[in-house]
Coordinates of C-alpha atoms and ligand atoms in Angstrom, one line a residue:
X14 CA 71.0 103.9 104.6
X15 CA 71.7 103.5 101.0
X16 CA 70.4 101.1 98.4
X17 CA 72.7 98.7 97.3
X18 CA 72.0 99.1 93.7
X19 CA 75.0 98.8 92.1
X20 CA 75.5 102.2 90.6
X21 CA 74.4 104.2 93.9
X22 CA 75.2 102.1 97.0
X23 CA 77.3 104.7 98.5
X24 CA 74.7 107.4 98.1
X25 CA 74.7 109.9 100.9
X26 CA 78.1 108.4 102.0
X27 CA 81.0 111.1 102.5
X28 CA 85.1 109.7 101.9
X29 CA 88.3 111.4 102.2
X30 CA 91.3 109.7 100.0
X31 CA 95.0 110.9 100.6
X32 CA 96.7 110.6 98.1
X33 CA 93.9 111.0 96.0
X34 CA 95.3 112.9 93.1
X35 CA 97.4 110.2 91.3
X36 CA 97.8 106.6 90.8
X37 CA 95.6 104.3 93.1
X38 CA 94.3 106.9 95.1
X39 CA 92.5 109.5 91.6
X40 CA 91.2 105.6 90.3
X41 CA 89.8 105.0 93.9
X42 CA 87.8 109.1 94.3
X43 CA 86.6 107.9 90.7
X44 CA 85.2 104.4 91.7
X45 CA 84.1 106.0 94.9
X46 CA 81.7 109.1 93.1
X47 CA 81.1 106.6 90.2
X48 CA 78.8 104.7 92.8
X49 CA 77.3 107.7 94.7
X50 CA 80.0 108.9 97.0
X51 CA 81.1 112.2 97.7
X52 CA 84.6 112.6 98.2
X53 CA 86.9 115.1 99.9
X54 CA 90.5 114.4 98.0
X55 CA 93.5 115.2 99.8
X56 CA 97.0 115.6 98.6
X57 CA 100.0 118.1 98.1
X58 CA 99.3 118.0 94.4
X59 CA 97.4 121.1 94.7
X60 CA 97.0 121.8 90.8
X61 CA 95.8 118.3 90.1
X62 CA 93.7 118.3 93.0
X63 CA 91.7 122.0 91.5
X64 CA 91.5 119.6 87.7
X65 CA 90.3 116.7 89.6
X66 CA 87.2 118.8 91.4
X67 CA 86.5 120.9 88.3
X68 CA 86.3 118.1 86.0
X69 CA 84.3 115.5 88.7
X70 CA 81.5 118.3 89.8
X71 CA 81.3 119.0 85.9
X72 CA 80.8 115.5 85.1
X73 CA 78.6 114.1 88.5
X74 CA 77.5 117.1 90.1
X75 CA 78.1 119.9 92.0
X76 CA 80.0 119.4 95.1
X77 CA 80.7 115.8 94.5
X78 CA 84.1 116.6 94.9
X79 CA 86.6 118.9 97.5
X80 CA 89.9 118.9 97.3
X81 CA 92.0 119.9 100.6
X82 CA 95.9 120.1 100.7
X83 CA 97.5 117.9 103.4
X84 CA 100.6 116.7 103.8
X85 CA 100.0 113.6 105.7
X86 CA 102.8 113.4 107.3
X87 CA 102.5 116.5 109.1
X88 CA 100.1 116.3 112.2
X89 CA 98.3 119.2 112.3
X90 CA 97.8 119.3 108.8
X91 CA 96.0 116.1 108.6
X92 CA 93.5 117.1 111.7
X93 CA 93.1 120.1 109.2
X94 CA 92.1 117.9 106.5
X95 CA 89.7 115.9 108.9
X96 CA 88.5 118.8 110.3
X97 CA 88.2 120.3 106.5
X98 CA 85.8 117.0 105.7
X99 CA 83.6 117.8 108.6
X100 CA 83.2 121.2 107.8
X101 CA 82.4 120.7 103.8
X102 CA 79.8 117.6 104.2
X103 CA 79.3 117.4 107.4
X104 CA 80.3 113.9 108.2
X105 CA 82.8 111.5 107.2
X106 CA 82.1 107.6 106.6
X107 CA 84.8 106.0 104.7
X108 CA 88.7 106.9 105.0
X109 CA 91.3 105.5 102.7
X110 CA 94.5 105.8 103.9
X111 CA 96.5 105.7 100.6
X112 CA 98.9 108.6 100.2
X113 CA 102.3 106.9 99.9
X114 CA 106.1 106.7 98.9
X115 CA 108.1 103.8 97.6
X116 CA 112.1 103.6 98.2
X117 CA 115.3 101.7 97.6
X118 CA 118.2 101.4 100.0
X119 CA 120.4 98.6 101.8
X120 CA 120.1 99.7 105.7
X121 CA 123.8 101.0 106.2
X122 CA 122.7 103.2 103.3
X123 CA 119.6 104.4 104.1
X124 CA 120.0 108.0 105.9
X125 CA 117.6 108.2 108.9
X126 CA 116.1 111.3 106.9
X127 CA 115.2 108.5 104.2
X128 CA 113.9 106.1 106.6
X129 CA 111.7 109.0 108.6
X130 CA 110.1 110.0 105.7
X131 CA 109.1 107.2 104.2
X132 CA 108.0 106.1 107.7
X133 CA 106.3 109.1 108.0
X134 CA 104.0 109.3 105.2
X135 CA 103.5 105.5 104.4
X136 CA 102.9 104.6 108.0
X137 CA 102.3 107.9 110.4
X138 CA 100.2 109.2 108.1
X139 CA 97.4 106.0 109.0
X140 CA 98.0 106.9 112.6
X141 CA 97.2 110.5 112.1
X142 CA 94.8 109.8 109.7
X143 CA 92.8 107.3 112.2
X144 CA 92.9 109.7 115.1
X145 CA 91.4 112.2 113.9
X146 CA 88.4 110.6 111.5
X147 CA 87.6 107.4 114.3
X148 CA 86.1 110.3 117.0
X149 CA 83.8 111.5 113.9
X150 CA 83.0 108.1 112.6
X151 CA 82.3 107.2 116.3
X152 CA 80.0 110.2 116.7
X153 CA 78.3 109.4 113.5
X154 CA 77.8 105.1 114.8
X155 CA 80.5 104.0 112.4
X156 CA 82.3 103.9 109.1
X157 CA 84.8 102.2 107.3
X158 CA 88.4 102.7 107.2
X159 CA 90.7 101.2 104.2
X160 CA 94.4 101.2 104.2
X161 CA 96.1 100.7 101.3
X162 CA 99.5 98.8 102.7
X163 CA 101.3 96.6 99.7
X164 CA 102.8 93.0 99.3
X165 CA 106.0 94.8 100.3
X166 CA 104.2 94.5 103.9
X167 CA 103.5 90.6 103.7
X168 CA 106.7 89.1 102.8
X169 CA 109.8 91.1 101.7
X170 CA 111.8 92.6 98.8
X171 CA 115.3 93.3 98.2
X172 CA 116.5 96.7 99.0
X173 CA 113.1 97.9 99.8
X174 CA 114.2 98.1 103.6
X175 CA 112.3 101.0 104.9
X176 CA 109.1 100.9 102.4
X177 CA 108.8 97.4 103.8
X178 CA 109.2 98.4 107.3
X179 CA 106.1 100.8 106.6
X180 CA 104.2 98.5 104.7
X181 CA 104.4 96.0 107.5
X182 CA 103.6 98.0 110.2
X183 CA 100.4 99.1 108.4
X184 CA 99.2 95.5 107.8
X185 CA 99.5 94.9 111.2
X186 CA 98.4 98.1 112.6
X187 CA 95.3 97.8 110.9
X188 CA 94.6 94.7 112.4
X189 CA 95.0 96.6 116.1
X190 CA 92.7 99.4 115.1
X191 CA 90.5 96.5 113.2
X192 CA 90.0 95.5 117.1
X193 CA 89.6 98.2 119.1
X194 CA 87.1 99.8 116.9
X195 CA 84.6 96.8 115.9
X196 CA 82.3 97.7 118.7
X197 CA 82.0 101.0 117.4
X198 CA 81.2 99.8 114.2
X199 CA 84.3 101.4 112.5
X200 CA 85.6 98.5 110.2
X201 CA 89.2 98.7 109.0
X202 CA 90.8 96.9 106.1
X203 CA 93.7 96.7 104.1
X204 CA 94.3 95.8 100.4
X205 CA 97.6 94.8 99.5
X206 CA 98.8 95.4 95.7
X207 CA 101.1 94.4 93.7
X208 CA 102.5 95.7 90.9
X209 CA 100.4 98.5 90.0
X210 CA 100.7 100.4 87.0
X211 CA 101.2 103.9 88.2
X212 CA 103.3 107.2 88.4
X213 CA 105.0 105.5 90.8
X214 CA 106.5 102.5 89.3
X215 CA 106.4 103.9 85.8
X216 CA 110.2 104.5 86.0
X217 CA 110.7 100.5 86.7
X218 CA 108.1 99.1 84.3
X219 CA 109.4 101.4 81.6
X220 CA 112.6 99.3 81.1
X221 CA 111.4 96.7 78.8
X222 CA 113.4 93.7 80.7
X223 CA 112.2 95.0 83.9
X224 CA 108.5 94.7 82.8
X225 CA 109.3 91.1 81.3
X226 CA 111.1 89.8 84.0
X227 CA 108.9 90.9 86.4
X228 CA 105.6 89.7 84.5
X229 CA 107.0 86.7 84.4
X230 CA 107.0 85.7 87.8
X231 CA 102.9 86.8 88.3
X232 CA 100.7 83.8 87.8
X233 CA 98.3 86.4 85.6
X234 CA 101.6 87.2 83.3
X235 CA 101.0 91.3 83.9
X236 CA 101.3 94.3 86.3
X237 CA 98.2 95.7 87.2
X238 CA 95.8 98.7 87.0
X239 CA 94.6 101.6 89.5
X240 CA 91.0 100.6 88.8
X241 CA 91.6 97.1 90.3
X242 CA 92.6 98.1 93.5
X243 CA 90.1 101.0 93.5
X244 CA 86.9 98.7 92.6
X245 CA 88.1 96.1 96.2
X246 CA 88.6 99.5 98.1
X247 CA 84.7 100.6 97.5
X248 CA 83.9 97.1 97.7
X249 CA 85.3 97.4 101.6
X250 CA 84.1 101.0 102.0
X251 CA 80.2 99.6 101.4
X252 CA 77.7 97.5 103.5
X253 CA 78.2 94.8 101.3
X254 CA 81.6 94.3 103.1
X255 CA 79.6 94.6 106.3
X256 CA 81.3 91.5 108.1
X257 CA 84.9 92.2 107.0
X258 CA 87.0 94.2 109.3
X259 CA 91.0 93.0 110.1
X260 CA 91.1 91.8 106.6
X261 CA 94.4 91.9 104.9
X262 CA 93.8 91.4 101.1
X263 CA 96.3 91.0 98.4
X264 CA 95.7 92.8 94.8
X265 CA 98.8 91.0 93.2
X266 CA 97.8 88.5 89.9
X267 CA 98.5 85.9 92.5
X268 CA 102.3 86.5 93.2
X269 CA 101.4 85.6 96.7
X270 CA 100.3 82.5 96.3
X271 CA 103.4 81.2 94.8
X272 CA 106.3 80.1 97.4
X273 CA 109.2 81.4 94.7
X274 CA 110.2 78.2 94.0
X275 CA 111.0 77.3 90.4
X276 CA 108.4 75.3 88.3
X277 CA 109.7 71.8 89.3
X278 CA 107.7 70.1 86.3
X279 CA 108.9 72.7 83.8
X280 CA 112.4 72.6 85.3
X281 CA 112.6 68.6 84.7
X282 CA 110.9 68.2 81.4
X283 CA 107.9 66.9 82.5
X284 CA 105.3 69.4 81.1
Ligands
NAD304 N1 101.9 101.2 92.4 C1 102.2 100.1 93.0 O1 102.8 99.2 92.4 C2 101.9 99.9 94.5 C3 102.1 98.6 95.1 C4 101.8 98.4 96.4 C5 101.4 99.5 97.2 N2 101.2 100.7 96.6 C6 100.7 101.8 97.5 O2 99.6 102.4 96.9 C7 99.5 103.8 97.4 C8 99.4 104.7 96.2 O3 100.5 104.5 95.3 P1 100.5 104.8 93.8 O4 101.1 103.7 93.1 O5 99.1 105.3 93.4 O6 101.5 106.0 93.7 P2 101.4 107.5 93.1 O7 102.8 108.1 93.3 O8 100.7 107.5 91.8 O9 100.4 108.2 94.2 C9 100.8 108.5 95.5 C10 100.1 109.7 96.0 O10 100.5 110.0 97.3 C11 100.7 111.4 97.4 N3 101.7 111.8 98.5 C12 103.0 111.5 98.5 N4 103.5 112.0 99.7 C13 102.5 112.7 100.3 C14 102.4 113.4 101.5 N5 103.4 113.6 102.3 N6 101.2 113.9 101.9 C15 100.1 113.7 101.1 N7 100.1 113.0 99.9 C16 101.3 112.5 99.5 C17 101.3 111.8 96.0 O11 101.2 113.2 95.8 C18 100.4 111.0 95.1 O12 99.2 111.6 94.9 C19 100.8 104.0 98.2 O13 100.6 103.9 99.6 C20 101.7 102.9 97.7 O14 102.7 102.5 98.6 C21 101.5 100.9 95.3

């Protein structure tokens, strides 16, 4: 097993991240290798993917880092990419079920096409995903499976119909497979951001009353970074997490804890 110093805990331990070419999913390959890991990163990215591997081998090693196109989606393509893991390292211990789309639309707008697709990579995708890894991870005696869901799947957001739909189903989901698998000694997690800063909500945060508005209403005043989701994601992918599995864990500067109700002491002149 590996040592659970803090630079090389997941030494000899093999991931695969979807998604793992932008945003949450490149911070969380980086957090991963940065503590020993070696990671297979899958995406449809395909360029960034090559840069990613070129500069990570360069940096931590040869082979430190595979990339493999899947579209996660697509069945077959994603027992591909499992299969692709197995054959590069030989085994596969953590799984992080990232890879993701956000969108807008009021239901009687939404096309079914729109609702599909964002069904089918935010949410299929995990189902795929799990299918095909949980046989290996059972093979192997265990491993840990993290899926990154959102707020959006705890409570919901205006006009964020189908993304919340997904989001939900993976929270909840996770807690099924969570059960089925602890006596295989596969956990399964899920972290729950907020606001993260990343190619995905740069469009919103770049409106400067967007950004303020929205800041406003998060207890730590500020959106927040790839690298703190990443940094709970290894945290769950390692032994140290070793009695977790089912959790559901919000990354959000506390905008969970607050009920939405308006500062009542503020509001009166109190404070
Ligand atoms: N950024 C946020 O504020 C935020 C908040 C809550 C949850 N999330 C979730 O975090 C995850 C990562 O989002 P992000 O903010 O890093 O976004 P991002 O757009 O930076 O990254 C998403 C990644 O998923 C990949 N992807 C999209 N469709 C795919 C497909 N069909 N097959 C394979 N890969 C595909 C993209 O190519 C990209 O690499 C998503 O599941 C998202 O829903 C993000």
């Amino acid at each position: 097993m590996p040592s659970s110093s803090p630079t090389a805990y997941l030494t000899g331990r093999v991931a695969l991240v979807t998604g793992g070419t932008s945003g949450i999913g490149a911070a969380t390959v980086r957090e991963l290798i940065g503590h020993g890991a070696r990671v297979m990163i899958a995406g449809i990215e395909d360029e960034a993917g090559a840069a990613m591997v070129t500069e990570l081998c360069a940096t931590h090693g040869a082979d430190t880092a595979r990339y493999v196109h899947a579209d996660v989606s697509v069945l077959a393509e994603v027992e591909t990419m499992v299969a692709a893991v197995e054959q590069a390292y030989g085994r596969l211990d953590i799984l992080v079920n990232n890879a993701g789309v956000g969108n807008y639309g009021e239901t009687p707008d939404l096309a079914p096409e729109q609702w599909e697709r964002v069904l089918g990579i935010n949410l299929n995708s995990i189902f795929y995903g799990c299918k095909f890894a949980i046989p290996l991870m059972r093979r192997q005696g265990g491993g840990a499976i993290v899926n990154i869901a959102s707020i959006s799947g705890m409570a919901a957001d205006y006009g964020f119909t189908a993304y919340a739909a997904s989001k939900g189903a993976a929270i909840n989901y996770t807690r099924a497979l969570a059960l089925d698998h602890a006596r295989d000694h596969i956990r399964v997690n899920a972290v729950c951001p907020g606001l993260i800063e990343t190619p995905l909500t740069a469009a919103t945060l770049a409106a400067p009353a967007v950004r303020e508005t929205w800041s406003a209403n998060v207890p730590l005043n500020r959106p927040g970074r790839p690298e703190e989701i990443a940094k709970l994601v290894r945290f769950l992918a390692s032994d140290d997490a070793s009695y977790m599995t089912g959790a559901i864990i919000p990354v959000d500067g506390g905008l969970t804890a607050w009920t939405g109700q308006p500062n009542m002491p503020k509001v009166l002149g109190l404070v």
